[in-house]
Every structure is written in C-alpha cells, then in structure tokens.
Amino acid sequence: MIAILDYGSGNIRSAERAFATTGLPVVVTRNPKVCEDALGLVIPGVGAFASCMAGFLAVDGASILKSRIEKSRPILGICVGMQILFHVGTENGATKGLEIWPGEVSLIDNEILPHMGWNSVQAPANSNLFRGVEAADFYFVHSYAAKTAVSGALNAFTEYGETFLSAVETSHISATQFHPEKSGAAGLKLIANWAATL
Amino acid sequence: MTLSIRIIPCLDVANGRVVKGVNFINLIDAGDPVEMANFYYNEGADEITFLDISASNGERATTIKIVEQTAAQVFIPLTVGGGIRSVSDVDRLLRAGADKVSVNTAALERPNLINEIAEKFGSQVLVLSVDTRSRADGAGYEVTTHGGRKTAKIDALNWIKEAITRGVGEILLNSMDADGTKTGFDIKMIKKVREIAEVPIIVSGGAGRVSDFTDAVKVGANALLAASVFHFGEIRIADVKIAMKNAGYPTRQIQSNP
C-alpha cells in the first residue's frame, strides 16, 4: 500500500489518482501508524515552506519520517514535500527544515516567477526514477528551490535562470521538485518506476 | 533545457455541459467536459482550463463533479474559473482536483479576496483573469466586466500591478478587442503588460492562425489560451507546437498518455 500524507489543504486527489495507476492500493491519511507501515509514503506539498513545515509537524510527520528512515522504508517527497527535507528554507524568513539533506531552499534567480510549466530535467545516469523518461518534460510550479547537489545521492537538475535541483534519489528517500502527478504520461511512468521499488 | 511555452484549451462549462463553440467529429459526446478534457490531454494540451459560466449555485455544484471526474483521468494541471467568491469556494475546487483557480469580477469587487486566497493556498494556485479593452479616448486599456459589455472604470495595467502585489501568481489576459476576431492576439497590450508583470502571462482572445501564437510569444506571452479554434478543429494543438518549434520556442514534446 502507498500512503499519501494528508497534512494540509490543497489538491491531494490528483496525487491519489495518479499513484493509484500503479495498481497498488492508495490511502490519503494522517494516521501515524498507517504512514509508518505503508510500503511507500508520499509527502505532497503545496503552499509556502513555513506553512508546509508547520502542517507536517502538526501531524507528527517528524516521528513518522524517523521511524521510516530507521526501517529503510521508501519515502517520496513532491514539490514543497521535497523542499522540507533540506536543512532550511528561506521563504518568508528562514525556517528550519527536516534536515535530512544539507543545504538551503532559496528563491530562484529569474525575472519571472513562479517557475510555472513544463521543463526538462537533466536526469542522472543509472537513475531508477527517470528510467524510460530521461528526455521528458515535467510540470513545475514553484519559486524556491534547492541549488546544491546532495552528496551520495543521484541528483537531477533543471535550468530556469539558474540551475537548481529538480530531483534527488537515494536508496530509500527520493524527491522531485516537479509534480509527477501532473506531468502526464511521463509523470505516471516516474511514479510507476518508484512504485516498482516498493 | 528551457521552460516550455504552454498551450491551453479553454472549455466554457454551464450546468455540467460544454456550452459553446464545440464541433468535434471524433467525440462520442462533444458536450461532455470530461470527455473533451480527456481528448485535449491526449492531443498534447499542457494544461486545461474550465470556465464555469453557470447562472446559479445549483449549476455550479455540478462543476465540482466535473472537476472530480476530470482530475481522475487527466494528469495535467487543471484551472477552474468562474464564480469564485471566497476562500471556501477555492478550497472546494482544490479538494475536487483543481490545481489552480482564476478570479475575475469578485476580485474587482473585493480585491482583498486575492490576499485571502494567496495567504491560504499560495500564489501558485491563483490566476488573475482580466478582461481588457482599449479605452475609447485611446489612453491605454481599461478593465471590463460582463464579457466586455461594461467598464469597471479601472486602468488594466494598474489593476494587474495591484493584483500581483496582493498575491496572484499568474495573469490571464483576455483582450475583448481581439476576442472572436481571429486576427491575432492583442500584441500591443501584451507588450505593455509584459513590461510590468513579473509573473507568467497567459494570453487569450483573437487566435486564428498558428502564426498568431508565435507572434504573442515573441512579445512575452508565457502561455496561450484558446477555445473555438481548437474546438472547431481549425487548429490542432500539435500544429501550434510545430510552429513554436520552427520559430525556436520550446514546447513540451507530446507523448502518448496511458
């Protein structure tokens, strides 16, 4: 089963439907036990870094995360759900993140923000997530991003005025700055690739 | 490695039906918004927009169901506009599966609606839809309501600036002068708005030929929205993407959807 952590308002239905295309059962929940035990946990994220972080902590997300990491259970962060895995976010003042990965999430250097729409991704070699969709475009909606590669991980990059981190892949924790659930066939393929590792 | 220009078909919906400008031959039910959204998804649309022109709240409730059904099978961004007057209206639509909402008249009447929505859900969900028209005295552009029939007595550029400051994440620029003419997007106005807007601009109104789309991009449009030329099959989304590619503008490659 895939659990999608429900910790705030926003469009979670699309994520639910997109992950259901893998054939695995999907639940949208904030039940800590269900989130800890699920085969895969998805951390969606919309809104600002600070409010996302506050919502995550309010549903005891930090303990869920700790438990899953200890047991090497897969986690996939999406958009702000990726951003909060870093040390700090600078949106609306510095906010402490979950400190899984070093580095900060800061404003993208471009005249026109948000970075909204379809952009390509420089996928790393040997990526599991991007298998079969290495050359595809994915849908982004954000103004902030992590800029520094996570050492020991497979890092994907995207260009919008500057180069930023568009996906990170480790043995158990993966994350995408773009929305695979909104990225058409390519996004569904990436989701299937992730689900196949569960 | 560049952000693609987005091509967005718009469906006018009332009481659960697509209400105008529809003449598909390949669809079983050309008036079914879910089926049409699915058709455009497979055609390579980069986003889908529903404009709810329902006359009553009862009809609007139907739109929620349409959004739910569409979000279940169309995995690209879905924007819904029309009749949004409160944070709870937005919440309902997002929960149903919309990714973005557009506000127009209600924001003119009560500009703080923009702040309220942006604070609750973030700027990225909020599109300001502006219906503009050249002023009769030639001094710039004014905002109109009621499909261009009434003036809101507000300068369009000032309103756009204010809305961005209040928190909209994107501008949908509808030219009432160009709308329905099929003589091209309002290039002059797009230029003016581009100078003041640091958010993405979607342009609408006037598309008749594929070259109209590339002309609008040349002056700063980030996305292009059209209805009738797509609905009547006069231009296909793939045609626009080929024209973009030939003009050197990036577009998303069309892949087959599962």
mmCIF file of N, CA and C in Angstrom, chain A residues 6 8-14 17-18 21 46-48 111-122 132-133 135-137 139-142 157-160 180-186 188, chain B residues 1-4 6 41 45-47 68-69 71-78 91 94-100 120-124 169-170 194 197-200 222 251-253 255-258:
data_model
loop_
_atom_site.group_PDB
_atom_site.id
_atom_site.type_symbol
_atom_site.label_atom_id
_atom_site.label_comp_id
_atom_site.label_asym_id
_atom_site.label_seq_id
_atom_site.Cartn_x
_atom_site.Cartn_y
_atom_site.Cartn_z
ATOM 1 N N ASP A 6 -1.646 13.300 4.468
ATOM 2 C CA ASP A 6 -2.612 14.392 4.356
ATOM 3 C C ASP A 6 -2.360 15.362 5.507
ATOM 4 N N GLY A 8 -2.583 19.042 5.151
ATOM 5 C CA GLY A 8 -2.959 20.431 4.894
ATOM 6 C C GLY A 8 -3.933 20.481 3.748
ATOM 7 N N SER A 9 -4.294 21.687 3.340
ATOM 8 C CA SER A 9 -5.249 21.779 2.242
ATOM 9 C C SER A 9 -4.516 21.760 0.923
ATOM 10 N N GLY A 10 -5.259 21.592 -0.121
ATOM 11 C CA GLY A 10 -4.646 21.561 -1.445
ATOM 12 C C GLY A 10 -5.186 20.411 -2.245
ATOM 13 N N ASN A 11 -4.647 20.252 -3.421
ATOM 14 C CA ASN A 11 -5.123 19.231 -4.333
ATOM 15 C C ASN A 11 -4.398 17.920 -4.095
ATOM 16 N N ILE A 12 -5.007 17.071 -3.271
ATOM 17 C CA ILE A 12 -4.385 15.790 -2.963
ATOM 18 C C ILE A 12 -5.033 14.677 -3.777
ATOM 19 N N ARG A 13 -6.206 14.982 -4.299
ATOM 20 C CA ARG A 13 -6.950 13.992 -5.069
ATOM 21 C C ARG A 13 -6.186 13.544 -6.316
ATOM 22 N N SER A 14 -5.554 14.511 -6.998
ATOM 23 C CA SER A 14 -4.805 14.155 -8.207
ATOM 24 C C SER A 14 -3.681 13.200 -7.875
ATOM 25 N N ARG A 17 -5.096 9.725 -7.300
ATOM 26 C CA ARG A 17 -5.459 9.045 -8.548
ATOM 27 C C ARG A 17 -4.230 8.643 -9.350
ATOM 28 N N ALA A 18 -3.238 9.512 -9.344
ATOM 29 C CA ALA A 18 -2.028 9.226 -10.125
ATOM 30 C C ALA A 18 -1.285 8.024 -9.539
ATOM 31 N N THR A 21 -2.707 4.586 -10.321
ATOM 32 C CA THR A 21 -2.447 3.984 -11.634
ATOM 33 C C THR A 21 -1.352 2.912 -11.565
ATOM 34 N N VAL A 46 2.083 21.666 -0.934
ATOM 35 C CA VAL A 46 1.737 22.898 -1.638
ATOM 36 C C VAL A 46 1.789 24.033 -0.638
ATOM 37 N N GLY A 47 1.906 25.234 -1.155
ATOM 38 C CA GLY A 47 1.952 26.397 -0.280
ATOM 39 C C GLY A 47 3.386 26.769 0.053
ATOM 40 N N ALA A 48 3.532 27.573 1.068
ATOM 41 C CA ALA A 48 4.854 28.086 1.426
ATOM 42 C C ALA A 48 5.603 27.106 2.329
ATOM 43 N N GLU A 111 13.680 36.593 -13.601
ATOM 44 C CA GLU A 111 12.791 37.762 -13.589
ATOM 45 C C GLU A 111 11.334 37.373 -13.410
ATOM 46 N N ILE A 112 10.964 36.248 -14.006
ATOM 47 C CA ILE A 112 9.561 35.844 -13.964
ATOM 48 C C ILE A 112 9.394 34.637 -13.047
ATOM 49 N N LEU A 113 8.659 34.855 -11.977
ATOM 50 C CA LEU A 113 8.372 33.787 -11.026
ATOM 51 C C LEU A 113 6.883 33.817 -10.721
ATOM 52 N N PRO A 114 6.239 32.700 -10.360
ATOM 53 C CA PRO A 114 6.826 31.370 -10.180
ATOM 54 C C PRO A 114 7.364 30.754 -11.495
ATOM 55 N N HIS A 115 8.271 29.796 -11.327
ATOM 56 C CA HIS A 115 8.672 28.915 -12.427
ATOM 57 C C HIS A 115 7.484 27.984 -12.627
ATOM 58 N N MET A 116 6.691 28.276 -13.659
ATOM 59 C CA MET A 116 5.441 27.549 -13.829
ATOM 60 C C MET A 116 5.357 26.936 -15.210
ATOM 61 N N GLY A 117 5.233 25.628 -15.259
ATOM 62 C CA GLY A 117 5.061 24.970 -16.542
ATOM 63 C C GLY A 117 5.982 23.778 -16.717
ATOM 64 N N TRP A 118 6.107 23.384 -17.972
ATOM 65 C CA TRP A 118 6.849 22.162 -18.313
ATOM 66 C C TRP A 118 8.303 22.486 -18.615
ATOM 67 N N ASN A 119 9.191 21.783 -17.946
ATOM 68 C CA ASN A 119 10.612 21.997 -18.190
ATOM 69 C C ASN A 119 11.317 20.645 -18.230
ATOM 70 N N SER A 120 12.471 20.648 -18.860
ATOM 71 C CA SER A 120 13.200 19.389 -18.966
ATOM 72 C C SER A 120 14.084 19.178 -17.752
ATOM 73 N N VAL A 121 14.531 17.965 -17.593
ATOM 74 C CA VAL A 121 15.325 17.565 -16.442
ATOM 75 C C VAL A 121 16.575 16.853 -16.945
ATOM 76 N N GLN A 122 17.703 17.257 -16.373
ATOM 77 C CA GLN A 122 18.939 16.553 -16.702
ATOM 78 C C GLN A 122 19.023 15.368 -15.739
ATOM 79 N N GLY A 132 13.390 5.429 -18.690
ATOM 80 C CA GLY A 132 12.390 5.489 -19.759
ATOM 81 C C GLY A 132 11.830 6.879 -20.004
ATOM 82 N N VAL A 133 12.092 7.812 -19.076
ATOM 83 C CA VAL A 133 11.593 9.189 -19.269
ATOM 84 C C VAL A 133 12.723 10.201 -19.078
ATOM 85 N N ALA A 135 14.335 11.895 -21.185
ATOM 86 C CA ALA A 135 14.290 13.097 -22.027
ATOM 87 C C ALA A 135 12.966 13.841 -21.915
ATOM 88 N N ALA A 136 12.128 13.450 -20.965
ATOM 89 C CA ALA A 136 10.783 14.028 -20.898
ATOM 90 C C ALA A 136 10.776 15.367 -20.165
ATOM 91 N N ASP A 137 9.714 16.135 -20.395
ATOM 92 C CA ASP A 137 9.460 17.355 -19.633
ATOM 93 C C ASP A 137 8.522 17.018 -18.480
ATOM 94 N N TYR A 139 6.118 18.874 -15.029
ATOM 95 C CA TYR A 139 5.415 20.113 -14.672
ATOM 96 C C TYR A 139 5.880 20.671 -13.318
ATOM 97 N N PHE A 140 6.338 21.904 -13.366
ATOM 98 C CA PHE A 140 6.857 22.597 -12.175
ATOM 99 C C PHE A 140 5.940 23.761 -11.800
ATOM 100 N N VAL A 141 5.796 23.999 -10.499
ATOM 101 C CA VAL A 141 5.167 25.235 -10.009
ATOM 102 C C VAL A 141 5.842 25.601 -8.698
ATOM 103 N N HIS A 142 6.774 26.527 -8.748
ATOM 104 C CA HIS A 142 7.487 26.918 -7.516
ATOM 105 C C HIS A 142 8.342 28.157 -7.789
ATOM 106 N N PHE A 157 18.993 17.881 -12.359
ATOM 107 C CA PHE A 157 19.000 19.350 -12.384
ATOM 108 C C PHE A 157 18.109 19.904 -13.479
ATOM 109 N N THR A 158 17.614 21.117 -13.232
ATOM 110 C CA THR A 158 16.809 21.831 -14.225
ATOM 111 C C THR A 158 17.266 23.277 -14.256
ATOM 112 N N GLU A 159 17.072 23.881 -15.414
ATOM 113 C CA GLU A 159 17.550 25.231 -15.646
ATOM 114 C C GLU A 159 16.365 26.190 -15.754
ATOM 115 N N TYR A 160 16.389 27.250 -14.951
ATOM 116 C CA TYR A 160 15.420 28.341 -15.126
ATOM 117 C C TYR A 160 16.089 29.609 -14.600
ATOM 118 N N PRO A 180 5.049 14.984 -10.439
ATOM 119 C CA PRO A 180 4.857 13.849 -11.347
ATOM 120 C C PRO A 180 3.376 13.543 -11.567
ATOM 121 N N GLU A 181 2.557 13.831 -10.560
ATOM 122 C CA GLU A 181 1.120 13.534 -10.674
ATOM 123 C C GLU A 181 0.411 14.473 -11.646
ATOM 124 N N LYS A 182 1.141 15.523 -12.094
ATOM 125 C CA LYS A 182 0.575 16.484 -13.043
ATOM 126 C C LYS A 182 1.367 16.495 -14.342
ATOM 127 N N SER A 183 2.264 15.529 -14.503
ATOM 128 C CA SER A 183 3.184 15.550 -15.642
ATOM 129 C C SER A 183 2.834 14.514 -16.702
ATOM 130 N N GLY A 184 1.532 14.282 -16.866
ATOM 131 C CA GLY A 184 1.074 13.415 -17.944
ATOM 132 C C GLY A 184 1.699 12.032 -17.903
ATOM 133 N N ALA A 185 1.911 11.464 -19.087
ATOM 134 C CA ALA A 185 2.417 10.094 -19.200
ATOM 135 C C ALA A 185 3.799 9.950 -18.565
ATOM 136 N N ALA A 186 4.632 10.978 -18.741
ATOM 137 C CA ALA A 186 5.992 10.911 -18.183
ATOM 138 C C ALA A 186 5.954 10.841 -16.661
ATOM 139 N N LEU A 188 3.470 9.723 -14.796
ATOM 140 C CA LEU A 188 2.922 8.435 -14.359
ATOM 141 C C LEU A 188 3.991 7.345 -14.464
ATOM 142 N N MET B 1 16.877 22.616 -22.497
ATOM 143 C CA MET B 1 16.699 22.939 -21.077
ATOM 144 C C MET B 1 16.093 24.326 -20.892
ATOM 145 N N THR B 2 14.900 24.498 -21.362
ATOM 146 C CA THR B 2 14.211 25.774 -21.145
ATOM 147 C C THR B 2 12.750 25.502 -20.840
ATOM 148 N N LEU B 3 12.169 26.425 -20.129
ATOM 149 C CA LEU B 3 10.751 26.301 -19.811
ATOM 150 C C LEU B 3 9.920 26.374 -21.091
ATOM 151 N N SER B 4 9.008 25.427 -21.234
ATOM 152 C CA SER B 4 8.198 25.363 -22.452
ATOM 153 C C SER B 4 7.086 26.401 -22.454
ATOM 154 N N ARG B 6 3.350 27.163 -22.902
ATOM 155 C CA ARG B 6 2.178 26.298 -22.666
ATOM 156 C C ARG B 6 1.024 26.615 -23.610
ATOM 157 N N TYR B 41 -6.136 16.290 -23.428
ATOM 158 C CA TYR B 41 -4.995 15.657 -22.728
ATOM 159 C C TYR B 41 -4.219 14.798 -23.722
ATOM 160 N N ALA B 45 -2.300 18.928 -24.913
ATOM 161 C CA ALA B 45 -2.502 20.184 -24.183
ATOM 162 C C ALA B 45 -1.582 20.191 -22.962
ATOM 163 N N ASP B 46 -1.080 21.371 -22.610
ATOM 164 C CA ASP B 46 -0.167 21.468 -21.470
ATOM 165 C C ASP B 46 -0.907 21.737 -20.168
ATOM 166 N N GLU B 47 -2.102 22.265 -20.290
ATOM 167 C CA GLU B 47 -2.999 22.472 -19.159
ATOM 168 C C GLU B 47 -4.395 22.481 -19.753
ATOM 169 N N GLU B 68 -13.965 16.719 -10.393
ATOM 170 C CA GLU B 68 -13.568 15.438 -9.789
ATOM 171 C C GLU B 68 -13.330 14.369 -10.851
ATOM 172 N N GLN B 69 -14.270 14.282 -11.779
ATOM 173 C CA GLN B 69 -14.159 13.237 -12.814
ATOM 174 C C GLN B 69 -12.975 13.504 -13.739
ATOM 175 N N ALA B 71 -10.180 15.209 -12.974
ATOM 176 C CA ALA B 71 -8.917 15.006 -12.257
ATOM 177 C C ALA B 71 -8.588 13.519 -12.103
ATOM 178 N N ALA B 72 -9.611 12.677 -12.206
ATOM 179 C CA ALA B 72 -9.379 11.236 -12.065
ATOM 180 C C ALA B 72 -8.698 10.644 -13.282
ATOM 181 N N GLN B 73 -8.764 11.333 -14.413
ATOM 182 C CA GLN B 73 -8.206 10.730 -15.628
ATOM 183 C C GLN B 73 -7.296 11.633 -16.437
ATOM 184 N N VAL B 74 -7.233 12.902 -16.073
ATOM 185 C CA VAL B 74 -6.415 13.845 -16.834
ATOM 186 C C VAL B 74 -5.270 14.324 -15.941
ATOM 187 N N PHE B 75 -4.067 13.837 -16.197
ATOM 188 C CA PHE B 75 -2.953 14.103 -15.278
ATOM 189 C C PHE B 75 -2.076 15.266 -15.736
ATOM 190 N N ILE B 76 -2.737 16.361 -16.065
ATOM 191 C CA ILE B 76 -2.044 17.627 -16.325
ATOM 192 C C ILE B 76 -2.796 18.691 -15.519
ATOM 193 N N PRO B 77 -2.196 19.862 -15.338
ATOM 194 C CA PRO B 77 -2.847 20.868 -14.491
ATOM 195 C C PRO B 77 -4.210 21.319 -15.016
ATOM 196 N N LEU B 78 -5.102 21.504 -14.066
ATOM 197 C CA LEU B 78 -6.466 21.912 -14.376
ATOM 198 C C LEU B 78 -6.766 23.217 -13.638
ATOM 199 N N ASP B 91 -11.217 26.272 -1.785
ATOM 200 C CA ASP B 91 -10.950 25.023 -1.072
ATOM 201 C C ASP B 91 -11.726 23.861 -1.694
ATOM 202 N N LEU B 94 -10.144 22.939 -5.105
ATOM 203 C CA LEU B 94 -8.844 22.270 -4.974
ATOM 204 C C LEU B 94 -9.035 20.849 -4.465
ATOM 205 N N ARG B 95 -9.930 20.697 -3.515
ATOM 206 C CA ARG B 95 -10.193 19.355 -2.983
ATOM 207 C C ARG B 95 -10.811 18.445 -4.034
ATOM 208 N N ALA B 96 -11.564 19.040 -4.945
ATOM 209 C CA ALA B 96 -12.179 18.249 -6.015
ATOM 210 C C ALA B 96 -11.134 17.817 -7.050
ATOM 211 N N GLY B 97 -10.001 18.521 -7.092
ATOM 212 C CA GLY B 97 -8.956 18.121 -8.038
ATOM 213 C C GLY B 97 -8.437 19.239 -8.930
ATOM 214 N N ALA B 98 -8.906 20.461 -8.724
ATOM 215 C CA ALA B 98 -8.363 21.588 -9.493
ATOM 216 C C ALA B 98 -6.968 21.917 -8.949
ATOM 217 N N ASP B 99 -6.089 22.399 -9.816
ATOM 218 C CA ASP B 99 -4.752 22.800 -9.372
ATOM 219 C C ASP B 99 -4.653 24.295 -9.181
ATOM 220 N N LYS B 100 -5.409 25.010 -10.016
ATOM 221 C CA LYS B 100 -5.388 26.469 -9.926
ATOM 222 C C LYS B 100 -6.815 26.980 -10.075
ATOM 223 N N LYS B 120 -3.810 31.673 2.074
ATOM 224 C CA LYS B 120 -4.267 30.331 2.476
ATOM 225 C C LYS B 120 -3.630 29.234 1.615
ATOM 226 N N PHE B 121 -3.558 29.431 0.321
ATOM 227 C CA PHE B 121 -3.134 28.340 -0.567
ATOM 228 C C PHE B 121 -1.842 28.617 -1.331
ATOM 229 N N GLY B 122 -1.339 29.834 -1.258
ATOM 230 C CA GLY B 122 -0.134 30.190 -2.006
ATOM 231 C C GLY B 122 -0.477 30.833 -3.341
ATOM 232 N N SER B 123 0.412 31.691 -3.809
ATOM 233 C CA SER B 123 0.182 32.414 -5.071
ATOM 234 C C SER B 123 0.082 31.480 -6.267
ATOM 235 N N GLN B 124 0.739 30.323 -6.156
ATOM 236 C CA GLN B 124 0.807 29.426 -7.318
ATOM 237 C C GLN B 124 -0.558 28.863 -7.714
ATOM 238 N N GLY B 169 -0.410 34.669 -8.801
ATOM 239 C CA GLY B 169 0.803 34.028 -9.310
ATOM 240 C C GLY B 169 0.894 34.004 -10.819
ATOM 241 N N GLU B 170 -0.171 34.444 -11.474
ATOM 242 C CA GLU B 170 -0.233 34.365 -12.931
ATOM 243 C C GLU B 170 -1.332 35.293 -13.430
ATOM 244 N N ARG B 194 3.646 42.854 -20.268
ATOM 245 C CA ARG B 194 4.936 42.195 -20.022
ATOM 246 C C ARG B 194 5.908 43.123 -19.297
ATOM 247 N N ALA B 197 4.683 43.064 -15.539
ATOM 248 C CA ALA B 197 4.326 41.827 -14.825
ATOM 249 C C ALA B 197 5.529 40.910 -14.669
ATOM 250 N N GLU B 198 5.821 40.575 -13.414
ATOM 251 C CA GLU B 198 6.921 39.649 -13.155
ATOM 252 C C GLU B 198 6.404 38.256 -12.829
ATOM 253 N N VAL B 199 5.183 38.000 -13.278
ATOM 254 C CA VAL B 199 4.620 36.657 -13.135
ATOM 255 C C VAL B 199 4.294 36.164 -14.553
ATOM 256 N N PRO B 200 4.076 34.867 -14.713
ATOM 257 C CA PRO B 200 3.742 34.362 -16.051
ATOM 258 C C PRO B 200 2.460 34.990 -16.597
ATOM 259 N N ASN B 222 3.793 33.788 -21.967
ATOM 260 C CA ASN B 222 4.360 32.527 -21.480
ATOM 261 C C ASN B 222 3.456 31.340 -21.794
ATOM 262 N N THR B 251 8.652 23.780 -26.655
ATOM 263 C CA THR B 251 7.349 23.256 -26.238
ATOM 264 C C THR B 251 7.552 21.852 -25.698
ATOM 265 N N ARG B 252 6.598 21.403 -24.929
ATOM 266 C CA ARG B 252 6.669 20.051 -24.405
ATOM 267 C C ARG B 252 6.423 19.067 -25.545
ATOM 268 N N GLN B 253 7.231 18.032 -25.563
ATOM 269 C CA GLN B 253 7.000 17.003 -26.575
ATOM 270 C C GLN B 253 5.717 16.274 -26.206
ATOM 271 N N GLN B 255 3.664 13.178 -25.728
ATOM 272 C CA GLN B 255 3.846 11.742 -25.548
ATOM 273 C C GLN B 255 2.475 11.108 -25.454
ATOM 274 N N SER B 256 2.413 9.853 -25.768
ATOM 275 C CA SER B 256 1.110 9.206 -25.672
ATOM 276 C C SER B 256 0.805 8.941 -24.205
ATOM 277 N N ASN B 257 -0.413 9.238 -23.822
ATOM 278 C CA ASN B 257 -0.828 9.021 -22.444
ATOM 279 C C ASN B 257 -1.359 7.606 -22.289
ATOM 280 N N PRO B 258 -1.183 7.044 -21.125
ATOM 281 C CA PRO B 258 -1.656 5.675 -20.922
ATOM 282 C C PRO B 258 -3.180 5.618 -20.903
#
